[in-house]
Coordinates of C-alpha atoms in Angstrom, one line a residue:
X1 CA 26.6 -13.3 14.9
X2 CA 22.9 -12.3 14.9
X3 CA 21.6 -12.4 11.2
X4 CA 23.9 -14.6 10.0
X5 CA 22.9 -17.9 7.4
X6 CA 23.9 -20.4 6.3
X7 CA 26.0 -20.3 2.8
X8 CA 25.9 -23.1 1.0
X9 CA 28.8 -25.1 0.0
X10 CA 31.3 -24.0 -3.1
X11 CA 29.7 -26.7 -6.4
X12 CA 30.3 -27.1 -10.0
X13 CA 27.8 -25.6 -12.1
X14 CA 26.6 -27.0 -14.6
X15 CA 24.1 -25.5 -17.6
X16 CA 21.5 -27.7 -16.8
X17 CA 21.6 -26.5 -13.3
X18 CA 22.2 -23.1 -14.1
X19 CA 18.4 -23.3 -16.0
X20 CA 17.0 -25.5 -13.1
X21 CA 17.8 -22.7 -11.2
X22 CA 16.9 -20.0 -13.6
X23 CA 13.3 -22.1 -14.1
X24 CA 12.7 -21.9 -10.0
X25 CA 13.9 -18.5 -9.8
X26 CA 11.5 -16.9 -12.1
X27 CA 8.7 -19.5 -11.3
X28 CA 9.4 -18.1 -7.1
X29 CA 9.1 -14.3 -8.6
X30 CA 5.7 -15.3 -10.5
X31 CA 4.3 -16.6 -7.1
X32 CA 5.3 -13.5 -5.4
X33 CA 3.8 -11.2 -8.1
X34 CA 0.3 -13.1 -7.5
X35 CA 0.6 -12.8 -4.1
X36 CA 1.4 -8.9 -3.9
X37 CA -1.9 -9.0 -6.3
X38 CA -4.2 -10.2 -3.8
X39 CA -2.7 -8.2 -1.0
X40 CA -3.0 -5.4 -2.8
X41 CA -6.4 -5.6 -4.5
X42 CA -8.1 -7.2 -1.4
X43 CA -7.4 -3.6 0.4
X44 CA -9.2 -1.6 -1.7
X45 CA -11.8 -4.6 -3.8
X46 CA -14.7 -4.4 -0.8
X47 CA -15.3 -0.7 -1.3
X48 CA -17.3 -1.2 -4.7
X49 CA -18.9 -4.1 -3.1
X50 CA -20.6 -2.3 0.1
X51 CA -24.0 -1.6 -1.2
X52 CA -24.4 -5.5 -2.1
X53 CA -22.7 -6.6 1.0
X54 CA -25.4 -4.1 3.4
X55 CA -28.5 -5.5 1.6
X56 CA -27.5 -9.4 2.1
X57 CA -26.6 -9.0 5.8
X58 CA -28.0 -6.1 7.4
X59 CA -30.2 -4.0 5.3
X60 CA -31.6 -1.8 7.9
X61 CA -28.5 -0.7 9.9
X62 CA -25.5 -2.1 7.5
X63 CA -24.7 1.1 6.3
X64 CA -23.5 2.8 9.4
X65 CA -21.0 -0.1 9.6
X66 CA -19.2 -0.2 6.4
X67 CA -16.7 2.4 7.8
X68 CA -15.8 -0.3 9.8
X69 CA -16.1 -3.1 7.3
X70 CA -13.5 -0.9 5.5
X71 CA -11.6 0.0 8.2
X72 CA -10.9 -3.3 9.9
X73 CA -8.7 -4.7 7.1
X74 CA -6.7 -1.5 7.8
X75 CA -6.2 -1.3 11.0
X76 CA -5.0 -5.1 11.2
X77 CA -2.5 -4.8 8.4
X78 CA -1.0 -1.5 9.8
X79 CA -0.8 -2.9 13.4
X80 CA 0.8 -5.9 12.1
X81 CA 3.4 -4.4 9.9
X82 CA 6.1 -4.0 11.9
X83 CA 6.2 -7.6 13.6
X84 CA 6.0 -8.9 10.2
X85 CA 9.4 -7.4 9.5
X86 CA 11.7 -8.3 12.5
X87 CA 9.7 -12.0 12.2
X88 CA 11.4 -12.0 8.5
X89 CA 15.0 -11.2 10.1
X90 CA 14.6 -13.4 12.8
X91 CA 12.8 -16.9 11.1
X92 CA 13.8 -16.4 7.5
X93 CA 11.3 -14.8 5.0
X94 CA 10.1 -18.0 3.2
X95 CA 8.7 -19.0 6.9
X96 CA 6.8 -15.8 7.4
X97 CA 5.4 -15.5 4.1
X98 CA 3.6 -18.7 4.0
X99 CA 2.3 -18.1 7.4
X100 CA 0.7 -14.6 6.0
X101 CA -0.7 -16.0 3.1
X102 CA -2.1 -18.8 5.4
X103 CA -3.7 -16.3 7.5
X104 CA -4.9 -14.3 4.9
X105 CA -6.6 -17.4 3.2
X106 CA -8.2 -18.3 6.2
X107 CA -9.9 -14.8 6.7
X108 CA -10.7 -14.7 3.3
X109 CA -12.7 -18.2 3.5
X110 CA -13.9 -16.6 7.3
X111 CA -15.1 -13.3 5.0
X112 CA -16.7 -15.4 2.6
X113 CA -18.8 -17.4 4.8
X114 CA -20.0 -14.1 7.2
X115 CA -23.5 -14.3 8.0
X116 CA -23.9 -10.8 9.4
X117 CA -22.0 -7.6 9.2
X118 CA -20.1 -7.8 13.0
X119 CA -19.3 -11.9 11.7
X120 CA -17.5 -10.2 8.5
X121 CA -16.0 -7.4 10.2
X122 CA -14.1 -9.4 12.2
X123 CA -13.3 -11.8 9.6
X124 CA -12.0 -9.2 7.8
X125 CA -9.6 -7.9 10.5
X126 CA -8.4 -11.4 10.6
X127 CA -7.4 -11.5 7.3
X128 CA -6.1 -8.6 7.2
X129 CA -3.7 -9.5 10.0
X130 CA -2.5 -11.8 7.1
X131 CA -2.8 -9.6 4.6
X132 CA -0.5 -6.6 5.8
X133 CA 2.3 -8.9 5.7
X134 CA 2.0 -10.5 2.2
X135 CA 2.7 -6.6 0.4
X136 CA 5.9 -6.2 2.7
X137 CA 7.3 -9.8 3.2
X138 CA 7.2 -10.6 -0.1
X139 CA 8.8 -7.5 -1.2
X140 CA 11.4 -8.9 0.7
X141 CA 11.4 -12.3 -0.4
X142 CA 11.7 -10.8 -4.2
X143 CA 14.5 -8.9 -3.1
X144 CA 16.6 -12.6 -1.4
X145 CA 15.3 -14.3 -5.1
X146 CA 17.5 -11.1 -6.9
X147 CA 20.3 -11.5 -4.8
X148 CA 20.3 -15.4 -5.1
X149 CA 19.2 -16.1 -8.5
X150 CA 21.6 -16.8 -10.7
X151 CA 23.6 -13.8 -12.4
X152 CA 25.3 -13.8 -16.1
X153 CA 28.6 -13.7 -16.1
X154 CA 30.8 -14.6 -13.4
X155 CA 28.6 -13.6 -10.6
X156 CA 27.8 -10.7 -8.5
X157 CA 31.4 -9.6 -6.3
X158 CA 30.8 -9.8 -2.5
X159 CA 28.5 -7.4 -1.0
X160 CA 26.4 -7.1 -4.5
X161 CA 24.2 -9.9 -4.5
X162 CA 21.2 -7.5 -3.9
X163 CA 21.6 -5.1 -6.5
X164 CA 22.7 -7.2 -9.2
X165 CA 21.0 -7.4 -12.5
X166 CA 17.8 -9.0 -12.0
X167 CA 17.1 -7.8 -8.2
X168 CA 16.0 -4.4 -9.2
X169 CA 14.2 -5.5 -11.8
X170 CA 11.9 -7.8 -9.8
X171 CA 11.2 -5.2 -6.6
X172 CA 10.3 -2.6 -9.8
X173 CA 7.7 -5.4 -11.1
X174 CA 6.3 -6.2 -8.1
X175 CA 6.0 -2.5 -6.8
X176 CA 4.3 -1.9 -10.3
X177 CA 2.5 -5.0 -9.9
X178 CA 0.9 -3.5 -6.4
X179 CA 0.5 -0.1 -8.1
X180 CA -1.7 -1.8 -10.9
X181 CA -3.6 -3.6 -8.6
X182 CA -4.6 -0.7 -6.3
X183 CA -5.9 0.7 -9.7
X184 CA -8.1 -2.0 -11.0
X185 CA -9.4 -3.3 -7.3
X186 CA -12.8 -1.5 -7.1
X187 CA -13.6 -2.0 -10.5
X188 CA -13.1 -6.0 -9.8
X189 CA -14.7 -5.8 -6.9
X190 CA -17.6 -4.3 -8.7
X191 CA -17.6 -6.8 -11.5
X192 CA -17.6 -9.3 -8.8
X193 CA -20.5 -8.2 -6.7
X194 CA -22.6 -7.6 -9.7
X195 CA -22.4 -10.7 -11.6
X196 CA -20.7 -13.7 -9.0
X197 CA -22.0 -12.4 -6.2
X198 CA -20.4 -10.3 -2.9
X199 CA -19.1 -13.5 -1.4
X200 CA -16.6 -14.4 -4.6
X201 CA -15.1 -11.0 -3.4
X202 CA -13.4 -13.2 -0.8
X203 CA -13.8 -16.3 -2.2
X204 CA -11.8 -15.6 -5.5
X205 CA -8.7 -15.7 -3.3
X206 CA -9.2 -18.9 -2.3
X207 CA -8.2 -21.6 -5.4
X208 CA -5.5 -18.5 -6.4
X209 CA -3.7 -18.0 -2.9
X210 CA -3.7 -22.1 -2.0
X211 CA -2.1 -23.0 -5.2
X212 CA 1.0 -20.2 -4.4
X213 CA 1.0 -21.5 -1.2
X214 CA 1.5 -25.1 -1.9
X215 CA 4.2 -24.2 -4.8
X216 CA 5.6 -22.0 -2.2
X217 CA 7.0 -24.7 -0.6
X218 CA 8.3 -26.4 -3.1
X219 CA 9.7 -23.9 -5.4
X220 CA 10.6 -21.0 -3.6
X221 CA 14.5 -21.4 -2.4
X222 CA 15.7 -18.9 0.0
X223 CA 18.8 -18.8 2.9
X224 CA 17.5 -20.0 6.2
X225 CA 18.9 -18.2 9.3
X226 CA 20.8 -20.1 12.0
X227 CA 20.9 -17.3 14.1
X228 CA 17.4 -16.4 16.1
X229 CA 16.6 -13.3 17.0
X230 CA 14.7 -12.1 20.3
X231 CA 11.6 -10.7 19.2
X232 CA 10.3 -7.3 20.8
X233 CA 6.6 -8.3 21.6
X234 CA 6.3 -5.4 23.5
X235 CA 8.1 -2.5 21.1
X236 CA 5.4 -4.5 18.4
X237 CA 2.6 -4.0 20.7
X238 CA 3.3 -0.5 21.2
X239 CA 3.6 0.2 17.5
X240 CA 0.2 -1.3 17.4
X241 CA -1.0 0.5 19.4
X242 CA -0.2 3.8 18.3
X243 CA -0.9 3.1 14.5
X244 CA -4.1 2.0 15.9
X245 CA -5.2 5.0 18.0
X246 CA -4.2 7.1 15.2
X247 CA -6.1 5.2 12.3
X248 CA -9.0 5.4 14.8
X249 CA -8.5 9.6 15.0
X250 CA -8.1 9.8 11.2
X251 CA -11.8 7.1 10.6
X252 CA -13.7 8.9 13.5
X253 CA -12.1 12.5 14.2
X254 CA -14.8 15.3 12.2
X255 CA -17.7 12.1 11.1
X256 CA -18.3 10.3 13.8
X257 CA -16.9 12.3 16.7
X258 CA -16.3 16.3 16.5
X259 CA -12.4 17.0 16.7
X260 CA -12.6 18.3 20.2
X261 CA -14.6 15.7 21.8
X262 CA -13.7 13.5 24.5
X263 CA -12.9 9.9 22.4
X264 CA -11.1 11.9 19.9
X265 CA -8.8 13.8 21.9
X266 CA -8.4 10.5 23.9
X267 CA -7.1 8.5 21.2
X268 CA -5.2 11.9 20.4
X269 CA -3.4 11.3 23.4
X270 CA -3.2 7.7 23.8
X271 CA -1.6 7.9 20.4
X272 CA 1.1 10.4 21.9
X273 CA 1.5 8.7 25.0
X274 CA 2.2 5.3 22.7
X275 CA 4.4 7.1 20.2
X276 CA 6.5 8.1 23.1
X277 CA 6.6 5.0 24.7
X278 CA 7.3 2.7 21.6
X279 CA 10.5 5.7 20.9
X280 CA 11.7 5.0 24.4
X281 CA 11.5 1.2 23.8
X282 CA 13.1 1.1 20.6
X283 CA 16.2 3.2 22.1
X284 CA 16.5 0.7 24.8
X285 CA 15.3 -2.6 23.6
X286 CA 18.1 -5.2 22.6
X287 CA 16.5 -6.2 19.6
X288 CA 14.0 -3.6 18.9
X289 CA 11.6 -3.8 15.8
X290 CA 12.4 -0.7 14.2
X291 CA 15.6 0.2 15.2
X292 CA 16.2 4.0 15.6
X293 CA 19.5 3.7 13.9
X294 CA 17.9 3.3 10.7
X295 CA 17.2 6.8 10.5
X296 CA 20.8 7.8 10.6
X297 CA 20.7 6.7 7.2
X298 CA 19.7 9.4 5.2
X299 CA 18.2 7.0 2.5
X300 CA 16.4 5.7 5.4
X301 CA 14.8 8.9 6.1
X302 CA 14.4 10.5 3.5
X303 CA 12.9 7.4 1.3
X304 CA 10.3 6.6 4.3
X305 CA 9.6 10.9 4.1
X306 CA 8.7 10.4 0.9
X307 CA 6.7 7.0 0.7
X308 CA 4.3 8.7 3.6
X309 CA 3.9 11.4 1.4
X310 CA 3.0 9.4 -1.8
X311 CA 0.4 7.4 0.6
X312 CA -1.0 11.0 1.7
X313 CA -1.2 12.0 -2.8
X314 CA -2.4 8.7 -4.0
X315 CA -4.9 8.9 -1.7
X316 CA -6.2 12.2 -2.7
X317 CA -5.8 11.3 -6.0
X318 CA -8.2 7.9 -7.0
X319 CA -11.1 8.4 -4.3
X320 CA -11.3 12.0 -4.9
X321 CA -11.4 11.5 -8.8
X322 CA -13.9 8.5 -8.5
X323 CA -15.8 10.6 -6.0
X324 CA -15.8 13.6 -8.9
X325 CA -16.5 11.2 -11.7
X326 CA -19.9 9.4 -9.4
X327 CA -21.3 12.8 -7.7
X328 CA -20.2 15.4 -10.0
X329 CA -20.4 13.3 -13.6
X330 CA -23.0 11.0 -13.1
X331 CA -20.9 8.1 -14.1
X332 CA -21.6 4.6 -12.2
X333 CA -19.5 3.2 -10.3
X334 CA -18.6 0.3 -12.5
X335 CA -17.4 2.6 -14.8
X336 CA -15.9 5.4 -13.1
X337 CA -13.3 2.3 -12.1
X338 CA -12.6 2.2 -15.7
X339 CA -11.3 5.4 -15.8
X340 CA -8.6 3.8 -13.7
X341 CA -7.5 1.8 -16.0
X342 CA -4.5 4.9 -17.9
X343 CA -3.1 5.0 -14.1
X344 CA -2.6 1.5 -14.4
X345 CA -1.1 1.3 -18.0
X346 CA 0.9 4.0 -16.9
X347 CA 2.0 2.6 -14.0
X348 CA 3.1 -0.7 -15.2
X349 CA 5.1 0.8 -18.8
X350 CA 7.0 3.5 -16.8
X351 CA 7.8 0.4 -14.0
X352 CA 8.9 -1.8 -16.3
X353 CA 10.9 0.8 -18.4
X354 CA 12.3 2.9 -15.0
X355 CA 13.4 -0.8 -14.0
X356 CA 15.2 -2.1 -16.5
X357 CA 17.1 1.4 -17.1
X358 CA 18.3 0.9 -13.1
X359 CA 19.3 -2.6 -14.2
X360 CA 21.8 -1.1 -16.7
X361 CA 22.8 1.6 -14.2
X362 CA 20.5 4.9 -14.1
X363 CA 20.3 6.2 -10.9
X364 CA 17.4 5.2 -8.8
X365 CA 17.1 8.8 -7.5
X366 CA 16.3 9.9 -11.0
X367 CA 13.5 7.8 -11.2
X368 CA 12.1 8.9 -7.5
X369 CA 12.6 12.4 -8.3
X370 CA 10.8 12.0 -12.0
X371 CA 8.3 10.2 -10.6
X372 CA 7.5 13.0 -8.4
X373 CA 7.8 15.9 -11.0
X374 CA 4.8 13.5 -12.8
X375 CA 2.4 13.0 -10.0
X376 CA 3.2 16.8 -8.8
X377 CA 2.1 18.1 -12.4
X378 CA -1.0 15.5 -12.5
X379 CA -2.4 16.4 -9.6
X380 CA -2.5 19.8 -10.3
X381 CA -4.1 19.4 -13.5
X382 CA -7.1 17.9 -11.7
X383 CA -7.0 21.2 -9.8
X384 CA -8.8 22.9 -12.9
X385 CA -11.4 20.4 -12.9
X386 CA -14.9 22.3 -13.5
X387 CA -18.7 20.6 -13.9
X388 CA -18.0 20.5 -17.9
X389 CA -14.7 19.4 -18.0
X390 CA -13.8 16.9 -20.8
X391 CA -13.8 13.0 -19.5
X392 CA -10.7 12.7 -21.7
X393 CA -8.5 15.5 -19.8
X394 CA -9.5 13.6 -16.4
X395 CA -8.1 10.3 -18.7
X396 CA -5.2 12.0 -19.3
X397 CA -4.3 13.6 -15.9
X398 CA -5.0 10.1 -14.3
X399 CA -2.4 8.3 -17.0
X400 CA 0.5 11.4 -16.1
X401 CA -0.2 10.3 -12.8
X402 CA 0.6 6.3 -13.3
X403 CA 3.7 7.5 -15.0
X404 CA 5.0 9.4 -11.7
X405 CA 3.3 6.8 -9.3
X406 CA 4.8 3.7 -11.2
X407 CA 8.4 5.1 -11.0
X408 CA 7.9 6.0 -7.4
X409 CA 6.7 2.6 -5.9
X410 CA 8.9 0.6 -7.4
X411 CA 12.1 2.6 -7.1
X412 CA 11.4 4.1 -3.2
X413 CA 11.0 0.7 -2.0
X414 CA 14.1 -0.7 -4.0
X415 CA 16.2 2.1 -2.9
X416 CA 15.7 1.9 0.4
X417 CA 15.9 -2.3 0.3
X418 CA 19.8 -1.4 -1.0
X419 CA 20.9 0.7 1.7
X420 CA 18.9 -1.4 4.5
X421 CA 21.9 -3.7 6.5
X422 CA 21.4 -7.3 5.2
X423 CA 20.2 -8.3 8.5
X424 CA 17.3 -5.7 8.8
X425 CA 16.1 -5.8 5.5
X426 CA 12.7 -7.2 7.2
X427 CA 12.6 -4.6 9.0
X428 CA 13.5 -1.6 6.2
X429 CA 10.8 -2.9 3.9
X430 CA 7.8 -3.0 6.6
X431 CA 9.0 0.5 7.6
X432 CA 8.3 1.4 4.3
X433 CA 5.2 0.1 3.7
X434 CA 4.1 1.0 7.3
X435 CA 5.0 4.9 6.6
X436 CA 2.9 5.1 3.7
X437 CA 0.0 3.4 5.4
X438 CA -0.1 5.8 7.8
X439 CA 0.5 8.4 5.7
X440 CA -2.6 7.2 3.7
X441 CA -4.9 7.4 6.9
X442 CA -3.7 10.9 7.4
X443 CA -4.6 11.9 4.1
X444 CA -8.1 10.3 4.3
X445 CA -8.6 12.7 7.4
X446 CA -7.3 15.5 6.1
X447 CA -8.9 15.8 2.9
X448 CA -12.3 14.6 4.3
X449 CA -11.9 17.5 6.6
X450 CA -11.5 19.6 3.8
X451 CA -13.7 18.4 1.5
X452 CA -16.5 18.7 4.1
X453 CA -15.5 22.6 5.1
X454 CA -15.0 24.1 1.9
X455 CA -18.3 22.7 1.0
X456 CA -20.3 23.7 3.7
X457 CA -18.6 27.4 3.3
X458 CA -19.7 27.5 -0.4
X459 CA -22.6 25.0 -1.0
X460 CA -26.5 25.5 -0.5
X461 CA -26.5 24.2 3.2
X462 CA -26.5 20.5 4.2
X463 CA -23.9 18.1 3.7
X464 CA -22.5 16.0 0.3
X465 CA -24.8 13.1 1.0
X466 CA -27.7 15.6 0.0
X467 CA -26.7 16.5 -3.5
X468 CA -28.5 13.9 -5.5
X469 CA -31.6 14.8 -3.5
X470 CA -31.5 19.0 -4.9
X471 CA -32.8 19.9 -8.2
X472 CA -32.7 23.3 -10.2
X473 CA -30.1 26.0 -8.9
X474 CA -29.7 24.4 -5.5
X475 CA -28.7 21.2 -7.6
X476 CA -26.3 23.7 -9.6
X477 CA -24.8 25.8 -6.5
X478 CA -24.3 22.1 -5.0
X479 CA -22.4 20.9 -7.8
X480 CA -20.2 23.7 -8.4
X481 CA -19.7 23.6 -4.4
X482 CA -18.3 20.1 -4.7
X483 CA -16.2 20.9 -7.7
X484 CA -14.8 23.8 -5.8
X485 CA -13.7 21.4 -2.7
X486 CA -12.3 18.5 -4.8
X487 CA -9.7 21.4 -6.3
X488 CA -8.8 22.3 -2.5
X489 CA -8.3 18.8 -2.2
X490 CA -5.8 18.4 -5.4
X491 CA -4.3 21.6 -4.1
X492 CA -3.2 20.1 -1.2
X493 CA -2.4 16.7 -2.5
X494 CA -0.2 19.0 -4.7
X495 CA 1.7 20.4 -2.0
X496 CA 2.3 16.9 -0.5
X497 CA 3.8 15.4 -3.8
X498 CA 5.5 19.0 -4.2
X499 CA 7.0 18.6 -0.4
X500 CA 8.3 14.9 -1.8
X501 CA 10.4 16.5 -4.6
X502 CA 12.2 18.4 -2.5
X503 CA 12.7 15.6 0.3
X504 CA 13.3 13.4 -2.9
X505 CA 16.1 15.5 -4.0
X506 CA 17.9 15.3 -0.8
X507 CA 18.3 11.4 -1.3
X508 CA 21.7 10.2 -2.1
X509 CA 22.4 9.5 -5.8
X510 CA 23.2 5.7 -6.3
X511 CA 23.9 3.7 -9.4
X512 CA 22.9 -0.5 -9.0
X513 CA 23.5 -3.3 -11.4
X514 CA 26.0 -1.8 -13.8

């Protein structure tokens, strides 16, 4: 039967193997943690690096290229995303997640060694063809170690290997884990730049990633599938396609092209026409990469709903406040990634707290629906931000808002991990991830689309790239111009994280592990 494995045979246990088992288990879970790490801050690390990275390699035109030094990592991960899932049903997770992290390595030793700025742009897609499937395959590697990890008692009953005691707790850590790290990565990448130099940006990853990858293979024990599946090249290309035309829409439509010119309506429509076709193919495909029957699962629905939306929030929640603190503040860049720092605590204490309370049997729909009251009442305290608004309040809105994010990425992900068949777990947990990366893009347009009207309709003329060159009241009326379109920005982050309360209340209420 497709998605079968192998079980192994019925043995005595002993204690002694029992705390072998317990040692590997929680060693395996350790490796994965440090690998969602890297994924996660290797996203977001090069964007506090750019102005170092443009005077090494290309002083004179770099600039006008980092949107695509950004962008390439993007666009690789998100295209890759949902092969990465049916390859973990098909060839068995451990397989695929040592061939990401190899990938990924290799980019990031490509990156390192870039000696001009079209070298490390495509390095950097490269690795990030590795990198977008070390967030998601893991995720569902940590899931397999909490199902096969050893369980007090007498043992999980059939069917309840996945949410016994132990298997929520390590998707909530490494969700946290990934939340933290999208926190702290432009202030490391900062730190790095300014005192190792731009190439450790890349490099760092290097004695870290080959040392889980080489205890991967030893330590990390999952079931291996005796069953292959056919993979759907074609239903991945089209996917690919599609999240790449719209990516392209969302980095170019209202910069570098005007909404109604020719490329952007083009990819507009070749994103339409691939959408379509990828739909068809998934409704007809044996074996398709994303099959459509998820979505008869209201979990399924519902949870990837909400994680789009929560990509579209956090989004307009850390660049726009680093963008306020910088322009607005005055506050350097090092520092302004400082102020990240109460998300993170927040992030991780709620995560560790909301998981353990699902481990004991609180429903995980209370902590999706808490998490979004908290990021729905953070983000509209940043709309009240004003040029003389108290550094602490910002502190204080940006902690509220770990609390709500860290309950939401851990549990959304866990949630919909529990309700995904066993056999397309793979491809539940890259639909996740892929939803909110797109949903992430889509927010970056939209709120740079925003940002950029209200401005022009209320600030002294020009664009935001001018206000550090006004003085005086122009200076002023620029300032409190900006001010006025990071609110409409909140505002609308607000509505998103307002829309995923309510979606969030239609998910089913569950209880796991008691």
């Amino acid at each position: 039967m497709p998605g079968t494995v192998t079980a192994p045979a019925p043995q005595r246990t002993t204690s002694a193997g029992q705390a072998a088992g317990g040692r590997s288990t929680t060693i395996a879970v350790a490796l994965c943690i440090v690998t969602i790490l890297l994924a996660v801050l290797d996203s977001n690390i090069v964007s506090s690096a750019t102005v170092p990275i443009v005077r090494d390699l290309d002083p004179v035109h770099g600039v006008d290229r980092i949107p695509w030094l950004i962008a390439a990592y993007q666009l690789a991960a998100t295209a890759a995303l949902p092969l990465y899932g049916k390859l973990c049903d098909s060839l068995g997770s451990k397989k695929v997640f040592i061939g990401a992290l190899a990938t990924f390595l290799a980019g990031s030793a490509l990156c390192g060694m870039a000696q001009s700025m079209g070298e490390l742009i495509a390095a950097r897609a490269f690795q990030g063809v590795g990198g977008g499937g070390l967030m998601s395959v893991t995720m569902v590697v940590l899931h397999q170690l909490g199902a096969a990890g050893p369980k007090e008692g007498d043992g999980p009953k059939e069917g309840e290997g996945a949410k016994a005691k132990g298997g929520d707790k390590k998707g909530s850590i490494g969700g946290i884990i990934a939340g933290a790290g999208m926190a702290l990565g432009p202030w490391l990448g900062g730190a790095l730049a300014d005192h190792a130099g731009w190439r450790w940006v890349f490099y760092v990853n290097l004695p870290v990633g080959i040392a889980v990858l080489v205890a991967a293979v030893v330590v990390v024990k999952l079931p291996v599938r005796t069953t292959r599946h056919r993979i759907d090249f074609l239903g991945a290309g089209l996917a690919a396609a599609f999240s790449t035309a719209l990516l392209l829409v969302t980095e170019w439509g209202g910069e570098d092209y005007a909404w109604t010119s020719p490329v952007v309506v083009g990819l507009v429509a070749a994103a339409a026409v691939a959408l379509g076709l990828f739909l068809w193919r998934q409704a007809t495909a044996a074996e398709p990469i994303l099959p459509l029957s998820l979505f008869r699962l209201r979990t399924m629905r519902y949870g990837f709903a909400v994680q789009g939306l929560v990509g579209v929030a956090m989004m307009g929640s850390i660049v726009y406040v680093m963008i306020y603190l910088q322009v607005v503040r005055g506050v350097a860049a090092t520092s302004a990634g400082l102020f990240l720092v109460p998300m993170a605590i927040g992030m991780t204490v709620v995560g560790l707290v909301s998981g353990r309370l699902v481990s004991a049997g609180w429903s995980q729909k209370t902590f999706v629906v808490s998490g979004t009251v908290f990021a729905s009442a953070a983000l509209a305290l940043l709309t009240t931000l004003d040029t003389g608004t108290g550094l602490w309040t910002v502190r204080g809105a940006l902690l509220l808002m770990g609390i709500g994010f860290g309950q939401l990425i851990g549990q959304l992900i866990q949630l919909v991990q529990d309700t995904a068949p066993p056999a397309q777990l793979g491809v539940a947990t890259t639909g996740v991830r892929f939803f909110q990366t797109l949903g992430t893009a889509l927010g970056a347009s939209l709120f740079g689309a925003v940002l950029s009207r209200v401005y022009a309709a209320e600030g002294p003329g020009g664009t935001t790239s001018d206000i550090g060159r006004l003085t005086g009241t122009a200076h002023q009326r620029a300032l409190d111009a900006f001010v006025s379109s990071t609110n409409v920005v909140f505002a609308c982050a607000t509505g998103a994280m307002v829309l995923a309360l309510i979606l969030a209340t239609r998910l089913p209420g569950t209880r796991t592990g008691a």
